[in-house]
Every structure is written in structure tokens, then in C-alpha cells.
PDB file of C-alpha atoms and ligand atoms in Angstrom:
ATOM      1  CA  MET A   4     -20.102 -47.544  57.537  1.00 82.00           C
ATOM      2  CA  ILE A   5     -23.337 -49.506  56.550  1.00 89.00           C
ATOM      3  CA  VAL A   6     -26.482 -48.869  58.861  1.00 94.00           C
ATOM      4  CA  ARG A   7     -28.339 -52.033  59.377  1.00 97.00           C
ATOM      5  CA  CYS A   8     -32.112 -52.347  59.023  1.00 98.00           C
ATOM      6  CA  SER A   9     -33.824 -52.491  62.501  1.00 97.00           C
ATOM      7  CA  LYS A  10     -35.759 -55.732  61.364  1.00 97.00           C
ATOM      8  CA  CYS A  11     -33.251 -57.657  59.281  1.00 97.00           C
ATOM      9  CA  GLU A  12     -29.756 -57.911  58.295  1.00 96.00           C
ATOM     10  CA  HIS A  13     -29.974 -55.805  55.273  1.00 97.00           C
ATOM     11  CA  GLU A  14     -28.725 -52.288  54.773  1.00 98.00           C
ATOM     12  CA  ALA A  15     -31.164 -49.489  55.865  1.00 98.00           C
ATOM     13  CA  VAL A  16     -32.134 -47.063  53.367  1.00 97.00           C
ATOM     14  CA  TYR A  17     -34.808 -45.212  55.212  1.00 98.00           C
ATOM     15  CA  LEU A  18     -35.408 -43.819  58.651  1.00 97.00           C
ATOM     16  CA  ARG A  19     -39.052 -43.676  59.799  1.00 97.00           C
ATOM     17  CA  ARG A  20     -38.465 -40.795  62.182  1.00 95.00           C
ATOM     18  CA  TYR A  21     -41.548 -40.935  64.280  1.00 96.00           C
ATOM     19  CA  THR A  22     -40.978 -44.681  65.146  1.00 97.00           C
ATOM     20  CA  SER A  23     -37.041 -44.534  65.003  1.00 96.00           C
ATOM     21  CA  GLU A  24     -37.027 -47.581  62.663  1.00 97.00           C
ATOM     22  CA  ARG A  25     -34.156 -47.752  60.115  1.00 98.00           C
ATOM     23  CA  LEU A  26     -35.521 -49.902  57.210  1.00 98.00           C
ATOM     24  CA  CYS A  27     -34.161 -51.915  54.113  1.00 98.00           C
ATOM     25  CA  PRO A  28     -36.474 -51.408  51.144  1.00 97.00           C
ATOM     26  CA  SER A  29     -38.225 -54.658  51.663  1.00 98.00           C
ATOM     27  CA  CYS A  30     -38.978 -53.907  55.531  1.00 98.00           C
ATOM     28  CA  LEU A  31     -40.063 -50.511  54.464  1.00 98.00           C
ATOM     29  CA  VAL A  32     -42.632 -51.953  52.330  1.00 98.00           C
ATOM     30  CA  HIS A  33     -43.721 -54.657  54.801  1.00 98.00           C
ATOM     31  CA  THR A  34     -43.950 -52.411  57.903  1.00 98.00           C
ATOM     32  CA  SER A  35     -45.998 -49.995  55.828  1.00 98.00           C
ATOM     33  CA  VAL A  36     -48.559 -52.617  54.848  1.00 98.00           C
ATOM     34  CA  ASP A  37     -48.591 -53.833  58.445  1.00 98.00           C
ATOM     35  CA  ARG A  38     -49.271 -50.372  59.760  1.00 98.00           C
ATOM     36  CA  VAL A  39     -52.123 -49.850  57.339  1.00 98.00           C
ATOM     37  CA  ARG A  40     -53.438 -53.552  58.124  1.00 97.00           C
ATOM     38  CA  ARG A  41     -53.438 -52.768  61.944  1.00 97.00           C
ATOM     39  CA  ALA A  42     -55.285 -49.460  61.418  1.00 96.00           C
ATOM     40  CA  ILE A  43     -57.930 -51.071  59.358  1.00 96.00           C
ATOM     41  CA  ASN A  44     -58.509 -53.721  62.075  1.00 95.00           C
ATOM     42  CA  ARG A  45     -58.274 -51.321  65.014  1.00 94.00           C
ATOM     43  CA  ARG A  46     -60.842 -48.955  63.577  1.00 92.00           C
ATOM     44  CA  LYS A  47     -62.898 -51.845  61.766  1.00 94.00           C
ATOM     45  CA  MET A  48     -62.599 -50.117  58.564  1.00 96.00           C
ATOM     46  CA  LEU A  49     -63.195 -53.154  56.328  1.00 96.00           C
ATOM     47  CA  ARG A  50     -65.316 -56.406  56.383  1.00 95.00           C
ATOM     48  CA  GLU A  51     -64.509 -59.640  54.652  1.00 94.00           C
ATOM     49  CA  ASP A  52     -66.888 -59.204  51.958  1.00 95.00           C
ATOM     50  CA  ASP A  53     -66.834 -55.754  51.143  1.00 97.00           C
ATOM     51  CA  ARG A  54     -66.940 -54.164  47.740  1.00 98.00           C
ATOM     52  CA  ILE A  55     -64.287 -51.394  48.231  1.00 98.00           C
ATOM     53  CA  VAL A  56     -64.194 -48.361  46.004  1.00 98.00           C
ATOM     54  CA  VAL A  57     -60.753 -46.805  46.085  1.00 98.00           C
ATOM     55  CA  GLY A  58     -60.536 -43.153  44.948  1.00 97.00           C
ATOM     56  CA  VAL A  59     -57.416 -43.033  42.609  1.00 96.00           C
ATOM     57  CA  SER A  60     -56.089 -39.746  41.428  1.00 92.00           C
ATOM     58  CA  GLY A  61     -53.057 -41.007  39.648  1.00 92.00           C
ATOM     59  CA  GLY A  62     -50.839 -39.377  42.336  1.00 94.00           C
ATOM     60  CA  LYS A  63     -48.503 -41.096  44.862  1.00 96.00           C
ATOM     61  CA  ASP A  64     -50.911 -41.384  47.730  1.00 97.00           C
ATOM     62  CA  SER A  65     -53.684 -43.198  46.104  1.00 96.00           C
ATOM     63  CA  ALA A  66     -51.271 -45.321  44.064  1.00 97.00           C
ATOM     64  CA  VAL A  67     -49.825 -46.571  47.335  1.00 98.00           C
ATOM     65  CA  LEU A  68     -53.266 -46.949  48.862  1.00 98.00           C
ATOM     66  CA  LEU A  69     -54.443 -49.055  45.923  1.00 98.00           C
ATOM     67  CA  ASP A  70     -51.369 -51.144  45.958  1.00 98.00           C
ATOM     68  CA  ILE A  71     -51.615 -51.801  49.893  1.00 98.00           C
ATOM     69  CA  ILE A  72     -55.399 -52.493  49.783  1.00 98.00           C
ATOM     70  CA  HIS A  73     -54.948 -54.871  46.822  1.00 97.00           C
ATOM     71  CA  GLN A  74     -52.207 -56.804  48.810  1.00 96.00           C
ATOM     72  CA  ILE A  75     -54.274 -56.941  52.048  1.00 96.00           C
ATOM     73  CA  GLU A  76     -57.395 -58.143  50.324  1.00 95.00           C
ATOM     74  CA  GLN A  77     -55.654 -60.916  48.612  1.00 93.00           C
ATOM     75  CA  ARG A  78     -56.316 -62.856  51.805  1.00 92.00           C
ATOM     76  CA  TYR A  79     -60.174 -62.115  51.545  1.00 93.00           C
ATOM     77  CA  PRO A  80     -61.330 -63.632  48.147  1.00 92.00           C
ATOM     78  CA  GLN A  81     -64.866 -62.319  48.806  1.00 95.00           C
ATOM     79  CA  THR A  82     -63.782 -58.740  48.659  1.00 96.00           C
ATOM     80  CA  GLU A  83     -63.835 -56.767  45.543  1.00 97.00           C
ATOM     81  CA  VAL A  84     -61.601 -53.697  44.930  1.00 98.00           C
ATOM     82  CA  ILE A  85     -62.789 -51.132  42.448  1.00 98.00           C
ATOM     83  CA  PRO A  86     -60.454 -48.166  41.604  1.00 98.00           C
ATOM     84  CA  VAL A  87     -62.365 -44.965  40.721  1.00 98.00           C
ATOM     85  CA  THR A  88     -60.969 -41.881  39.211  1.00 96.00           C
ATOM     86  CA  ILE A  89     -62.841 -38.489  39.138  1.00 95.00           C
ATOM     87  CA  ASP A  90     -61.659 -36.352  36.274  1.00 93.00           C
ATOM     88  CA  GLU A  91     -62.231 -32.820  37.235  1.00 90.00           C
ATOM     89  CA  GLY A  92     -61.647 -31.617  33.595  1.00 88.00           C
ATOM     90  CA  ILE A  93     -58.635 -29.478  33.949  1.00 85.00           C
ATOM     91  CA  ARG A  94     -57.051 -28.996  30.625  1.00 83.00           C
ATOM     92  CA  GLY A  95     -53.494 -30.453  30.369  1.00 80.00           C
ATOM     93  CA  TYR A  96     -53.415 -31.533  33.991  1.00 80.00           C
ATOM     94  CA  ARG A  97     -55.134 -34.893  34.563  1.00 80.00           C
ATOM     95  CA  ASP A  98     -54.068 -36.655  31.335  1.00 84.00           C
ATOM     96  CA  GLN A  99     -50.695 -38.100  32.606  1.00 87.00           C
ATOM     97  CA  ALA A 100     -52.136 -38.825  35.973  1.00 89.00           C
ATOM     98  CA  LEU A 101     -55.026 -40.827  34.328  1.00 92.00           C
ATOM     99  CA  GLU A 102     -52.585 -42.838  32.371  1.00 93.00           C
ATOM    100  CA  ALA A 103     -50.641 -43.585  35.526  1.00 94.00           C
ATOM    101  CA  ALA A 104     -53.978 -44.492  37.303  1.00 96.00           C
ATOM    102  CA  LYS A 105     -54.866 -46.868  34.327  1.00 96.00           C
ATOM    103  CA  ALA A 106     -51.389 -48.380  34.270  1.00 96.00           C
ATOM    104  CA  LEU A 107     -51.442 -49.099  37.981  1.00 97.00           C
ATOM    105  CA  SER A 108     -54.970 -50.598  37.909  1.00 97.00           C
ATOM    106  CA  ARG A 109     -54.048 -52.788  34.869  1.00 97.00           C
ATOM    107  CA  SER A 110     -50.780 -54.071  36.714  1.00 97.00           C
ATOM    108  CA  LEU A 111     -53.027 -55.163  39.640  1.00 97.00           C
ATOM    109  CA  GLY A 112     -55.609 -56.793  37.449  1.00 97.00           C
ATOM    110  CA  LEU A 113     -58.176 -54.242  38.308  1.00 97.00           C
ATOM    111  CA  SER A 114     -60.219 -52.118  35.824  1.00 94.00           C
ATOM    112  CA  LEU A 115     -60.435 -48.439  36.430  1.00 97.00           C
ATOM    113  CA  VAL A 116     -63.904 -46.697  36.604  1.00 98.00           C
ATOM    114  CA  LEU A 117     -63.851 -43.180  35.314  1.00 96.00           C
ATOM    115  CA  ARG A 118     -66.189 -40.454  36.179  1.00 96.00           C
ATOM    116  CA  SER A 119     -65.981 -36.768  34.954  1.00 94.00           C
ATOM    117  CA  PHE A 120     -67.433 -33.538  36.476  1.00 93.00           C
ATOM    118  CA  GLU A 121     -68.888 -33.113  33.021  1.00 93.00           C
ATOM    119  CA  ASP A 122     -70.761 -36.230  33.343  1.00 92.00           C
ATOM    120  CA  VAL A 123     -71.940 -35.717  36.807  1.00 92.00           C
ATOM    121  CA  PHE A 124     -72.445 -31.878  36.985  1.00 92.00           C
ATOM    122  CA  GLY A 125     -72.805 -30.819  33.310  1.00 91.00           C
ATOM    123  CA  MET A 126     -69.424 -28.820  33.503  1.00 89.00           C
ATOM    124  CA  SER A 127     -65.853 -29.332  34.047  1.00 90.00           C
ATOM    125  CA  LEU A 128     -63.891 -27.506  36.703  1.00 87.00           C
ATOM    126  CA  ASP A 129     -62.438 -25.255  33.845  1.00 86.00           C
ATOM    127  CA  ASP A 130     -65.950 -24.217  32.923  1.00 86.00           C
ATOM    128  CA  MET A 131     -66.778 -23.609  36.526  1.00 84.00           C
ATOM    129  CA  VAL A 132     -63.739 -21.292  36.897  1.00 81.00           C
ATOM    130  CA  ASP A 133     -64.782 -19.583  33.738  1.00 81.00           C
ATOM    131  CA  VAL A 134     -68.348 -19.081  34.868  1.00 77.00           C
ATOM    132  CA  ARG A 135     -67.508 -17.949  38.302  1.00 69.00           C
ATOM    133  CA  GLY A 136     -65.208 -15.132  37.020  1.00 62.00           C
ATOM    134  CA  ASP A 137     -64.010 -13.033  39.663  1.00 51.00           C
ATOM    135  CA  THR A 138     -67.566 -12.673  41.488  1.00 46.00           C
ATOM    136  CA  GLY A 139     -66.732 -15.830  43.586  1.00 51.00           C
ATOM    137  CA  THR A 140     -65.058 -15.644  47.086  1.00 53.00           C
ATOM    138  CA  LEU A 141     -64.300 -19.389  47.024  1.00 62.00           C
ATOM    139  CA  GLY A 142     -61.158 -20.662  45.315  1.00 71.00           C
ATOM    140  CA  ALA A 143     -61.230 -23.373  42.710  1.00 76.00           C
ATOM    141  CA  CYS A 144     -60.091 -25.845  45.356  1.00 76.00           C
ATOM    142  CA  SER A 145     -63.233 -25.287  47.428  1.00 76.00           C
ATOM    143  CA  TYR A 146     -65.362 -26.132  44.391  1.00 79.00           C
ATOM    144  CA  CYS A 147     -63.196 -28.977  43.534  1.00 84.00           C
ATOM    145  CA  GLY A 148     -63.158 -30.583  46.820  1.00 85.00           C
ATOM    146  CA  VAL A 149     -66.963 -30.413  47.195  1.00 89.00           C
ATOM    147  CA  PHE A 150     -67.729 -31.608  43.792  1.00 92.00           C
ATOM    148  CA  ARG A 151     -65.002 -34.435  43.989  1.00 92.00           C
ATOM    149  CA  ARG A 152     -66.468 -35.689  47.160  1.00 92.00           C
ATOM    150  CA  LYS A 153     -70.050 -35.705  45.820  1.00 94.00           C
ATOM    151  CA  ALA A 154     -68.908 -37.468  42.490  1.00 96.00           C
ATOM    152  CA  LEU A 155     -67.044 -40.093  44.386  1.00 96.00           C
ATOM    153  CA  ASN A 156     -70.030 -40.807  46.654  1.00 95.00           C
ATOM    154  CA  LEU A 157     -72.381 -40.949  43.675  1.00 95.00           C
ATOM    155  CA  ALA A 158     -70.061 -43.398  41.886  1.00 97.00           C
ATOM    156  CA  ALA A 159     -69.721 -45.470  44.918  1.00 97.00           C
ATOM    157  CA  ARG A 160     -73.554 -45.591  45.206  1.00 96.00           C
ATOM    158  CA  GLU A 161     -73.945 -46.639  41.603  1.00 96.00           C
ATOM    159  CA  LEU A 162     -71.332 -49.348  42.033  1.00 97.00           C
ATOM    160  CA  GLU A 163     -73.183 -50.555  45.191  1.00 97.00           C
ATOM    161  CA  ALA A 164     -69.959 -50.158  47.136  1.00 97.00           C
ATOM    162  CA  ASP A 165     -69.929 -50.843  50.939  1.00 97.00           C
ATOM    163  CA  VAL A 166     -67.094 -48.418  51.599  1.00 97.00           C
ATOM    164  CA  VAL A 167     -65.000 -45.760  50.009  1.00 97.00           C
ATOM    165  CA  ALA A 168     -61.192 -45.783  50.685  1.00 98.00           C
ATOM    166  CA  THR A 169     -59.228 -42.425  50.031  1.00 97.00           C
ATOM    167  CA  GLY A 170     -55.449 -41.831  50.040  1.00 96.00           C
ATOM    168  CA  HIS A 171     -55.333 -39.080  52.738  1.00 95.00           C
ATOM    169  CA  ASN A 172     -51.967 -39.382  54.662  1.00 97.00           C
ATOM    170  CA  MET A 173     -50.837 -38.676  58.140  1.00 97.00           C
ATOM    171  CA  ASP A 174     -49.698 -35.162  57.047  1.00 97.00           C
ATOM    172  CA  ASP A 175     -52.912 -34.190  55.219  1.00 94.00           C
ATOM    173  CA  GLU A 176     -55.160 -35.552  58.237  1.00 96.00           C
ATOM    174  CA  ALA A 177     -53.008 -33.581  60.835  1.00 97.00           C
ATOM    175  CA  GLN A 178     -53.170 -30.522  58.924  1.00 96.00           C
ATOM    176  CA  THR A 179     -57.012 -30.830  58.523  1.00 94.00           C
ATOM    177  CA  VAL A 180     -57.400 -31.298  62.287  1.00 96.00           C
ATOM    178  CA  ILE A 181     -55.319 -28.227  63.053  1.00 96.00           C
ATOM    179  CA  MET A 182     -57.131 -26.205  60.339  1.00 93.00           C
ATOM    180  CA  ASN A 183     -60.546 -27.052  61.850  1.00 93.00           C
ATOM    181  CA  ILE A 184     -59.390 -26.106  65.339  1.00 94.00           C
ATOM    182  CA  MET A 185     -57.828 -22.795  64.129  1.00 94.00           C
ATOM    183  CA  ARG A 186     -60.995 -21.936  62.232  1.00 90.00           C
ATOM    184  CA  GLY A 187     -63.176 -22.561  65.298  1.00 92.00           C
ATOM    185  CA  ASP A 188     -64.878 -25.362  63.485  1.00 87.00           C
ATOM    186  CA  GLY A 189     -63.911 -28.190  65.900  1.00 84.00           C
ATOM    187  CA  ARG A 190     -67.192 -29.968  65.342  1.00 83.00           C
ATOM    188  CA  ARG A 191     -66.119 -30.790  61.700  1.00 84.00           C
ATOM    189  CA  ILE A 192     -63.448 -32.974  63.286  1.00 87.00           C
ATOM    190  CA  GLY A 193     -66.280 -35.214  64.282  1.00 82.00           C
ATOM    191  CA  ARG A 194     -67.521 -35.359  60.745  1.00 79.00           C
ATOM    192  CA  THR A 195     -64.206 -36.101  59.024  1.00 77.00           C
ATOM    193  CA  ASN A 196     -63.100 -38.790  61.654  1.00 78.00           C
ATOM    194  CA  ARG A 197     -66.362 -40.891  61.754  1.00 79.00           C
ATOM    195  CA  LEU A 198     -65.924 -44.469  62.186  1.00 82.00           C
ATOM    196  CA  ARG A 199     -67.265 -46.887  59.705  1.00 83.00           C
ATOM    197  CA  MET A 200     -69.605 -48.166  62.283  1.00 81.00           C
ATOM    198  CA  GLN A 201     -71.369 -44.756  62.421  1.00 79.00           C
ATOM    199  CA  PRO A 202     -72.760 -44.481  58.862  1.00 79.00           C
ATOM    200  CA  ILE A 203     -74.939 -41.571  57.582  1.00 82.00           C
ATOM    201  CA  ARG A 204     -77.862 -42.744  55.284  1.00 82.00           C
ATOM    202  CA  GLY A 205     -77.002 -41.599  51.835  1.00 85.00           C
ATOM    203  CA  PHE A 206     -73.227 -41.389  52.255  1.00 90.00           C
ATOM    204  CA  VAL A 207     -71.267 -44.506  51.591  1.00 95.00           C
ATOM    205  CA  PRO A 208     -68.840 -44.800  54.584  1.00 94.00           C
ATOM    206  CA  ARG A 209     -65.375 -43.521  53.982  1.00 94.00           C
ATOM    207  CA  ILE A 210     -62.210 -44.703  55.421  1.00 96.00           C
ATOM    208  CA  LYS A 211     -58.634 -43.358  55.371  1.00 96.00           C
ATOM    209  CA  PRO A 212     -56.257 -46.266  55.849  1.00 97.00           C
ATOM    210  CA  LEU A 213     -53.257 -44.340  54.820  1.00 97.00           C
ATOM    211  CA  ALA A 214     -53.480 -41.892  57.749  1.00 97.00           C
ATOM    212  CA  VAL A 215     -50.958 -44.160  59.563  1.00 97.00           C
ATOM    213  CA  LEU A 216     -48.325 -43.345  57.020  1.00 98.00           C
ATOM    214  CA  SER A 217     -46.427 -40.112  56.581  1.00 98.00           C
ATOM    215  CA  GLU A 218     -46.074 -38.373  53.335  1.00 96.00           C
ATOM    216  CA  ARG A 219     -42.372 -39.259  53.468  1.00 97.00           C
ATOM    217  CA  ASP A 220     -43.157 -42.957  54.176  1.00 98.00           C
ATOM    218  CA  ILE A 221     -45.354 -42.909  51.076  1.00 98.00           C
ATOM    219  CA  VAL A 222     -42.783 -41.265  48.729  1.00 97.00           C
ATOM    220  CA  ALA A 223     -40.334 -43.827  49.833  1.00 98.00           C
ATOM    221  CA  TYR A 224     -42.742 -46.681  49.391  1.00 98.00           C
ATOM    222  CA  ALA A 225     -43.764 -45.519  46.018  1.00 97.00           C
ATOM    223  CA  HIS A 226     -40.121 -45.145  44.985  1.00 96.00           C
ATOM    224  CA  HIS A 227     -38.894 -48.628  46.077  1.00 96.00           C
ATOM    225  CA  THR A 228     -41.874 -50.432  44.563  1.00 97.00           C
ATOM    226  CA  GLN A 229     -41.632 -48.418  41.402  1.00 96.00           C
ATOM    227  CA  LEU A 230     -45.372 -47.758  41.278  1.00 96.00           C
ATOM    228  CA  PRO A 231     -46.506 -45.935  38.275  1.00 94.00           C
ATOM    229  CA  TYR A 232     -47.665 -42.459  39.587  1.00 93.00           C
ATOM    230  CA  HIS A 233     -47.782 -38.879  38.389  1.00 90.00           C
ATOM    231  CA  ASP A 234     -47.684 -36.101  40.828  1.00 83.00           C
ATOM    232  CA  VAL A 235     -47.990 -32.517  39.450  1.00 79.00           C
ATOM    233  CA  PRO A 236     -49.206 -29.570  41.285  1.00 77.00           C
ATOM    234  CA  CYS A 237     -52.679 -28.563  40.156  1.00 77.00           C
ATOM    235  CA  PRO A 238     -52.673 -25.375  38.221  1.00 77.00           C
ATOM    236  CA  TYR A 239     -55.415 -24.027  40.420  1.00 77.00           C
ATOM    237  CA  ALA A 240     -53.896 -25.050  43.727  1.00 71.00           C
ATOM    238  CA  THR A 241     -54.206 -21.939  46.008  1.00 68.00           C
ATOM    239  CA  GLU A 242     -54.470 -23.389  49.409  1.00 71.00           C
ATOM    240  CA  ALA A 243     -52.488 -20.727  51.128  1.00 78.00           C
ATOM    241  CA  TYR A 244     -54.044 -21.444  54.568  1.00 84.00           C
ATOM    242  CA  ARG A 245     -53.187 -25.302  54.354  1.00 86.00           C
ATOM    243  CA  ASN A 246     -49.657 -24.490  53.030  1.00 88.00           C
ATOM    244  CA  ASP A 247     -48.957 -22.308  56.331  1.00 92.00           C
ATOM    245  CA  ILE A 248     -50.176 -25.013  58.460  1.00 95.00           C
ATOM    246  CA  ARG A 249     -48.233 -27.657  56.625  1.00 94.00           C
ATOM    247  CA  ASN A 250     -44.917 -25.650  56.937  1.00 95.00           C
ATOM    248  CA  PHE A 251     -45.579 -25.182  60.671  1.00 97.00           C
ATOM    249  CA  LEU A 252     -46.312 -28.769  61.143  1.00 97.00           C
ATOM    250  CA  ASN A 253     -43.339 -29.950  59.111  1.00 96.00           C
ATOM    251  CA  ASP A 254     -41.103 -28.005  61.287  1.00 97.00           C
ATOM    252  CA  MET A 255     -42.712 -29.235  64.402  1.00 97.00           C
ATOM    253  CA  GLU A 256     -42.523 -32.906  63.257  1.00 97.00           C
ATOM    254  CA  HIS A 257     -38.767 -32.374  62.457  1.00 96.00           C
ATOM    255  CA  LYS A 258     -38.032 -30.955  65.842  1.00 97.00           C
ATOM    256  CA  ARG A 259     -40.231 -33.353  67.707  1.00 97.00           C
ATOM    257  CA  PRO A 260     -41.031 -36.608  65.668  1.00 96.00           C
ATOM    258  CA  GLY A 261     -44.378 -38.101  66.604  1.00 97.00           C
ATOM    259  CA  THR A 262     -46.160 -34.660  66.574  1.00 98.00           C
ATOM    260  CA  LEU A 263     -48.348 -35.637  63.755  1.00 98.00           C
ATOM    261  CA  THR A 264     -49.515 -38.972  65.197  1.00 96.00           C
ATOM    262  CA  ALA A 265     -50.212 -37.159  68.528  1.00 97.00           C
ATOM    263  CA  ILE A 266     -52.560 -34.707  66.654  1.00 97.00           C
ATOM    264  CA  LEU A 267     -54.262 -37.646  64.945  1.00 95.00           C
ATOM    265  CA  ARG A 268     -54.834 -39.203  68.292  1.00 95.00           C
ATOM    266  CA  SER A 269     -56.370 -36.008  69.564  1.00 95.00           C
ATOM    267  CA  GLY A 270     -58.542 -35.794  66.471  1.00 94.00           C
ATOM    268  CA  GLU A 271     -59.807 -39.232  67.164  1.00 92.00           C
ATOM    269  CA  ALA A 272     -60.565 -38.573  70.780  1.00 92.00           C
ATOM    270  CA  ILE A 273     -62.446 -35.318  69.878  1.00 92.00           C
ATOM    271  CA  ALA A 274     -64.424 -37.243  67.174  1.00 89.00           C
ATOM    272  CA  LYS A 275     -65.225 -39.964  69.797  1.00 88.00           C
ATOM    273  CA  ALA A 276     -66.353 -37.293  72.376  1.00 88.00           C
ATOM    274  CA  ILE A 277     -68.547 -35.617  69.648  1.00 84.00           C
ATOM    275  CA  ALA A 278     -69.990 -38.923  68.583  1.00 80.00           C
ATOM    276  CA  SER A 279     -71.116 -39.884  71.921  1.00 79.00           C
ATOM    277  CA  THR A 280     -73.066 -36.620  72.470  1.00 76.00           C
ATOM    278  CA  SER A 281     -74.778 -36.188  68.991  1.00 66.00           C
ATOM    279  CA  SER A 282     -76.620 -38.256  66.678  1.00 59.00           C
ATOM    280  CA  GLU A 283     -77.530 -38.719  63.013  1.00 53.00           C
ATOM    281  CA  SER A 284     -80.241 -36.074  63.635  1.00 57.00           C
ATOM    282  CA  PHE A 285     -77.292 -33.527  63.137  1.00 67.00           C
ATOM    283  CA  TYR A 286     -77.897 -34.218  59.411  1.00 76.00           C
ATOM    284  CA  SER A 287     -80.865 -33.346  57.406  1.00 83.00           C
ATOM    285  CA  THR A 288     -81.588 -33.903  53.716  1.00 88.00           C
ATOM    286  CA  CYS A 289     -80.749 -31.553  50.827  1.00 91.00           C
ATOM    287  CA  SER A 290     -83.838 -30.031  49.433  1.00 92.00           C
ATOM    288  CA  THR A 291     -82.438 -30.159  45.958  1.00 92.00           C
ATOM    289  CA  CYS A 292     -80.693 -33.376  45.437  1.00 90.00           C
ATOM    290  CA  GLY A 293     -81.713 -35.424  48.615  1.00 88.00           C
ATOM    291  CA  ASP A 294     -78.172 -36.229  49.850  1.00 88.00           C
ATOM    292  CA  PRO A 295     -77.366 -35.889  53.583  1.00 85.00           C
ATOM    293  CA  SER A 296     -76.566 -32.380  54.501  1.00 87.00           C
ATOM    294  CA  THR A 297     -76.017 -30.243  57.562  1.00 82.00           C
ATOM    295  CA  THR A 298     -77.808 -27.290  55.858  1.00 86.00           C
ATOM    296  CA  THR A 299     -81.134 -27.146  54.001  1.00 91.00           C
ATOM    297  CA  MET A 300     -79.321 -27.241  50.608  1.00 93.00           C
ATOM    298  CA  CYS A 301     -75.912 -29.229  50.526  1.00 90.00           C
ATOM    299  CA  LYS A 302     -72.673 -27.222  49.530  1.00 89.00           C
ATOM    300  CA  ALA A 303     -72.572 -28.898  46.157  1.00 92.00           C
ATOM    301  CA  CYS A 304     -76.072 -27.700  45.134  1.00 93.00           C
ATOM    302  CA  GLN A 305     -75.330 -24.186  46.636  1.00 91.00           C
ATOM    303  CA  LEU A 306     -72.338 -23.868  44.392  1.00 88.00           C
ATOM    304  CA  LEU A 307     -74.093 -25.425  41.289  1.00 88.00           C
ATOM    305  CA  ASP A 308     -76.979 -22.935  41.888  1.00 88.00           C
ATOM    306  CA  LYS A 309     -74.603 -20.056  41.950  1.00 85.00           C
ATOM    307  CA  LEU A 310     -72.856 -21.271  38.806  1.00 84.00           C
ATOM    308  CA  GLU A 311     -76.107 -21.489  37.019  1.00 82.00           C
ATOM    309  CA  GLN A 312     -76.917 -17.936  37.929  1.00 81.00           C
ATOM    310  CA  GLY A 313     -73.463 -16.991  36.651  1.00 68.00           C
TER     311      GLY A 313
HETATM  312 ZN1  LIG B 411     -35.026 -55.059  56.672  1.00 74.54          ZN
HETATM  313 ZN1  LIG B 412     -77.792 -31.292  47.209  1.00 74.54          ZN
END
């Protein structure tokens, strides 16, 4: 028996569990773009004359993000979309992903900007891991995350971008909210859920338009649109804590579809409550690089310092 699409006459190939929509390939794509467009409007993420830097890793999330932003921005000729890839410098890992990022950018008529850890910090992630030896208590992921954020912000500033879009999906964001709560770091939810309208001087505002699509949605979208992407697990990936949370949330979402969206709503509510009681004075300036920081020296400079000692 053929199952019909909830939106049209065609055969459904995908069930979006958290909305109970059964979708044909074409409606899957359209409803995904619509969900992102509505999220952008609701949270006022973009303006009509923005220069938008899109962080592109070569993986499926950022491929779908770039494809959707490109479609949405077709309506606004004054906007500019610039895909940026940060190459961490992990031997044999980034090459194919980089090729995918280039191919996708080319197919959309965009030119990819490339920045490497080597250019920005004077050493690749491989070098950092070598130097660190086993003296470090932080895994490679912590280094990588901190430096990638910093490199992307620097690139966006150089490119005079108004906003940076990243490909964090619903699953990533729900995991982050729960991780922050379970670590007793609820205030961080305020920082990672800031609205575009609450910028911090020195940081190009960040938006996460893909947080309204689940990882399953994104896999299905990339599959049906045949986007070029290359997802390989990073050889350094050791995020054991996140993996535990992911497994737990996957299980909950399976039993009670809509759990992830409910967590994200809670995250927004917490961020809103924090924003109404604290101000930018929460941030000071890093004594070394001058970037905004919640400590006297920002995390990236602290880590670079440690690496130089090593
Ligand atoms: Zn349909
Ligand atoms: Zn600094």
C-alpha cells in the first residue's frame, strides 16, 4: 500500500516524527526550507542587506545550511552569502570534506573562503595535540572547538560580515542545553542562545537557523537533493559525555517525539530570563587579544599560552 504525502498527492518517503508529517521528497525539501525561513523571521536572525558568513565544514549539516540560506536569500538581492571553511589541519581528515565544500559552493555560484589554524594560530590541530602530549586534561575537541570559534569570528570580522550562520541542528542544540544543565552551567545557555539583537562588541553575531531541523531531517534533505557532502568521524573525536546525552535523548525522542523541540523551547526561555537580568557588563576584554571574554584572558589565549609553554 502506498502512503500518501500529507501535503500533496505523491507518495510519502519520509516521516517527520515530531510533527507527524508524512512527506514526499519535494515536500520534505520545501517544508524544511519553510521551517528555517520561519525560524529566521521569528528570531529576527537576518536582515535584508546582510553580508552572511556561513561556516561550512563539508559535512551534511553545513551543506544543508548553505543550500537553504542560498535559496532563502535569492529573494533578497542585497544580501551576500560567503561560505567559510576553517581547516583545523588534521592529516588525512579534512581533504575530502574540503573538496565537498568547494564543489557545493561552486554549484551555488559562491566562492569558498578558506582559513587554517596554521594561518591564524601558527599551528595545526595535529601540532597542538603533539605539543600537548599527555600533560593536558582537555581533549582535542575542546581545543578544536575553542579555536574554530575564534578563527570563524576573526574571518567574519575580516570579511566585514554582519552575521555568522552555523549548521548546528536540533539534536546538537538539545544536547548542549542538557549538557549545560547537567554540568551546573545553566548561565551558559544564555550565552549560546543569544538573539541577534543582543550583540556583544567584538563578536560577530551568530545564528543557528538549522536548529529547527532534526538530524534525521537533514540526512533526508541532503539525500534527496543529492548535495555533495562528506561526513567522516573526526579521528580525535572523544566527546564521551555528549555521546551519553545523545543516546539518552535519541531514546527519549523515539518514545516521545517532540522532546527535542521542547528542550529547545526551554533553552530559549532560560536564555530570555538570563538576558533580562544581566547585561553586556558580564563580558570584559581579553588582556592578550582584546576579544570579548568572561575571564581576564580568553579561553583561546589561555590554551595558546599553555601550548607555547609546552
Ligand atoms: Zn508532497
Ligand atoms: Zn584572547
